[in-house]
Coordinates of C-alpha atoms in Angstrom, one line a residue:
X3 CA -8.7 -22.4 6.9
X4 CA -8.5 -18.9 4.5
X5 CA -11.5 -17.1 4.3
X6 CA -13.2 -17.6 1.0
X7 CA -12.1 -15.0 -1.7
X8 CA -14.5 -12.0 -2.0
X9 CA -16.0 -11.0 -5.1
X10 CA -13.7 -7.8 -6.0
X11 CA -12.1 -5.6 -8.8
X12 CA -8.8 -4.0 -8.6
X13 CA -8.2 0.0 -10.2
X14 CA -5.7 2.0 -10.8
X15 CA -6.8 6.0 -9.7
X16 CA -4.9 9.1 -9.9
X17 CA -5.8 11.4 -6.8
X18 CA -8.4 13.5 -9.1
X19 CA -10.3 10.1 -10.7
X20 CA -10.8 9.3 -6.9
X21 CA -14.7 10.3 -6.4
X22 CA -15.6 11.9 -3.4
X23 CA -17.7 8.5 -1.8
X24 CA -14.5 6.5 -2.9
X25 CA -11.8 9.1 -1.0
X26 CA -14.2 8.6 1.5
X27 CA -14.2 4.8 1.8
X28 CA -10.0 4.9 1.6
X29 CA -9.9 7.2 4.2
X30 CA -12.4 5.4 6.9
X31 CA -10.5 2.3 6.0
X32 CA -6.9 3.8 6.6
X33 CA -8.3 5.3 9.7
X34 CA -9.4 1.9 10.7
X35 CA -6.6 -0.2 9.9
X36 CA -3.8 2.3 10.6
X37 CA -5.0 4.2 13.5
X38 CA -8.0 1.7 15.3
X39 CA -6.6 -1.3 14.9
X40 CA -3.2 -0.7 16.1
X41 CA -3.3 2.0 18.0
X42 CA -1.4 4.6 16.7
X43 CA -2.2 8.3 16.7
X44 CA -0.3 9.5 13.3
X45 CA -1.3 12.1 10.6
X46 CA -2.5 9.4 7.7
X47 CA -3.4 12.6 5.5
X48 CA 0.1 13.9 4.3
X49 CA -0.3 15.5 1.1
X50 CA 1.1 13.0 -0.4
X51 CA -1.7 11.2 -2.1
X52 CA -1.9 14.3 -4.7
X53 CA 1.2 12.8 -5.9
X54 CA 0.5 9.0 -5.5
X55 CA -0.9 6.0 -7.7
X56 CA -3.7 4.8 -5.9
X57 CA -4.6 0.6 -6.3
X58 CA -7.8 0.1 -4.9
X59 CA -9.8 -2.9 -4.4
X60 CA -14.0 -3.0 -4.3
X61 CA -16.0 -5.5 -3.1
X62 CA -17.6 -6.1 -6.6
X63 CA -21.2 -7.2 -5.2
X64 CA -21.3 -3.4 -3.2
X65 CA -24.0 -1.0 -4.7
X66 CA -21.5 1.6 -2.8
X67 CA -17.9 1.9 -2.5
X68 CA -16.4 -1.2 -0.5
X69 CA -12.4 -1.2 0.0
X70 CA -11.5 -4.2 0.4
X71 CA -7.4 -3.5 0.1
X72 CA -5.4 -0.6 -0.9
X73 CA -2.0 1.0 -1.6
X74 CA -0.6 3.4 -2.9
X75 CA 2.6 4.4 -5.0
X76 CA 4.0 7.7 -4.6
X77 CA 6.0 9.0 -7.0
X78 CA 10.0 9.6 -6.7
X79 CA 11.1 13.0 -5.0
X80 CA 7.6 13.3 -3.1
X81 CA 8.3 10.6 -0.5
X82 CA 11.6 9.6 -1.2
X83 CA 14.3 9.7 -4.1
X84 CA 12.8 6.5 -5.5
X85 CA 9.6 6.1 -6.3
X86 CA 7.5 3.9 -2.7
X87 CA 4.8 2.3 -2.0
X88 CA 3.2 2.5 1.1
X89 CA 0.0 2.5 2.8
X90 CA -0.8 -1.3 2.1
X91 CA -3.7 -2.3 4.1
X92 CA -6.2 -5.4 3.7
X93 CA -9.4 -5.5 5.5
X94 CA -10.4 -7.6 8.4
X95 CA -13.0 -9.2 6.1
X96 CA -10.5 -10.2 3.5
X97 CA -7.1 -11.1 5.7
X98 CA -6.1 -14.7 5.0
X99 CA -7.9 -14.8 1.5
X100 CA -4.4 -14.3 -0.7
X101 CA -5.7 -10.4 -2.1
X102 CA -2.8 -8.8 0.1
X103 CA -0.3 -10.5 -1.8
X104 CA -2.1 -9.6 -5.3
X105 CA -2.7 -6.2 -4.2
X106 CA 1.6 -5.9 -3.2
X107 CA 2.1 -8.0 -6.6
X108 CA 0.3 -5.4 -8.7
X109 CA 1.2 -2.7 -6.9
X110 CA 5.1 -3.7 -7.9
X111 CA 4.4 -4.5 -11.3
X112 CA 3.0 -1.1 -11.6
X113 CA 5.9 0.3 -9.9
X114 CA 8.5 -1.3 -11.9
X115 CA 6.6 -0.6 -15.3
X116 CA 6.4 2.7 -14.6
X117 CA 9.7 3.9 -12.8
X118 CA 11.9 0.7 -14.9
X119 CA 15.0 1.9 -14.2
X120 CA 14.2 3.1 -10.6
X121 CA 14.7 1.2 -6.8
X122 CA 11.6 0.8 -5.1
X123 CA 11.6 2.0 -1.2
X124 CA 9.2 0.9 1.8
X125 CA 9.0 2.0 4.9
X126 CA 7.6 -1.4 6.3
X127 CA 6.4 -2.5 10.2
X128 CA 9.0 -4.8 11.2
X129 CA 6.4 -7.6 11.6
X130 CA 5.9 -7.7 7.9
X131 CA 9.5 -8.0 6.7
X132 CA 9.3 -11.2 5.4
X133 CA 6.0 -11.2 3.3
X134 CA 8.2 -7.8 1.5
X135 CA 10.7 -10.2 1.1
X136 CA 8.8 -12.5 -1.3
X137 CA 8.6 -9.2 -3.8
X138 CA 12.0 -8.6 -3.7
X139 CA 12.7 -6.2 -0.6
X140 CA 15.7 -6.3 1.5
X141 CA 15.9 -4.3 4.7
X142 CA 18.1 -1.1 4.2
X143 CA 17.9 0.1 7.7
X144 CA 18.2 -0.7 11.5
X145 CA 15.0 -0.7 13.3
X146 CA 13.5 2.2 14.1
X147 CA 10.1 3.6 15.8
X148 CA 7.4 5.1 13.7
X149 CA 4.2 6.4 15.9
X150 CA 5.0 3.8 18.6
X151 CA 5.6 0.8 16.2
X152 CA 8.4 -0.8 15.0
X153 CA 9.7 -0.6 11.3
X154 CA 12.3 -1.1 8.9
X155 CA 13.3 0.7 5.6
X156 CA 13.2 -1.6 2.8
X157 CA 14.7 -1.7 -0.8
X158 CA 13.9 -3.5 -4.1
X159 CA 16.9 -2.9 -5.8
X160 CA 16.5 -1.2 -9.9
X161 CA 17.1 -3.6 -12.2
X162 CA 20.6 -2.7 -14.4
X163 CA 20.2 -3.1 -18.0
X164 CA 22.1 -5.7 -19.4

């Protein structure tokens, strides 16, 4: 049985609207998720975030910052030609409650509003494939090993005008 849906809000922040108690809170939670829980010693702070999109989501009953979920999209040329998104985590507390799959929904609206005529590009764990799939992605590469853990490049192809 899903865990019941927290009480949350989801924003939109460019890197400078972050506040310093809310960089914080994304940082101990991609630390957690990213390098705790699967053991994987990488550099999560790339300087790319300066150049990113950042959709956040708070526990809306928290006095302080509480991530809940979080991605970001970084714009085209910083990561990649196109435009990605990438560092999509949920929270232990709120796996199995349906906001991962809002949190990718809105984070490809946002994409595809922004960037219309532009392919969006994921560098996905191989694990996850098919829950890209459901948003469109389709796996541009051959396996390959990214700080001991499988992945996969993925593409959501531009739309052509008609």
């Amino acid at each position: 049985m899903p865990n019941p849906t927290p009480a949350h809000r989801f924003e939109w922040l460019s890197f400078d609207q972050i506040s310093v108690d809310q960089l914080y809170e994304i940082l101990r939670a991609r630390q957690e998720v990213f390098a705790v829980e699967q053991e994987s010693i990488y550099q999560d702070v790339d300087g790319k975030d300066q150049h990113a999109k950042h959709l956040v989501c708070w526990n809306s009953e928290s006095a302080t910052p509480a991530l809940l979920a979080y991605l970001r999209v970084v714009a085209p040329g910083k990561k990649y030609p196109e435009p990605s998104i990438g560092r999509v985590l949920t929270c232990k507390s709120t796996r199995g409650t349906g906001i991962g799959k809002e949190l990718m929904r809105l984070g490809v609206e946002y994409t595809l509003r922004e960037y219309p005529q532009a392919s969006i590009r994921i560098s996905a764990q191989l694990y996850l494939k098919r829950f890209y799939e459901e948003f469109g992605f389709l796996q541009v590469s051959n396996t390959y090993d990214e700080d001991g853990i499988p992945h996969i490049e993925m593409l959501r192809m531009a739309r052509t005008p008609s």
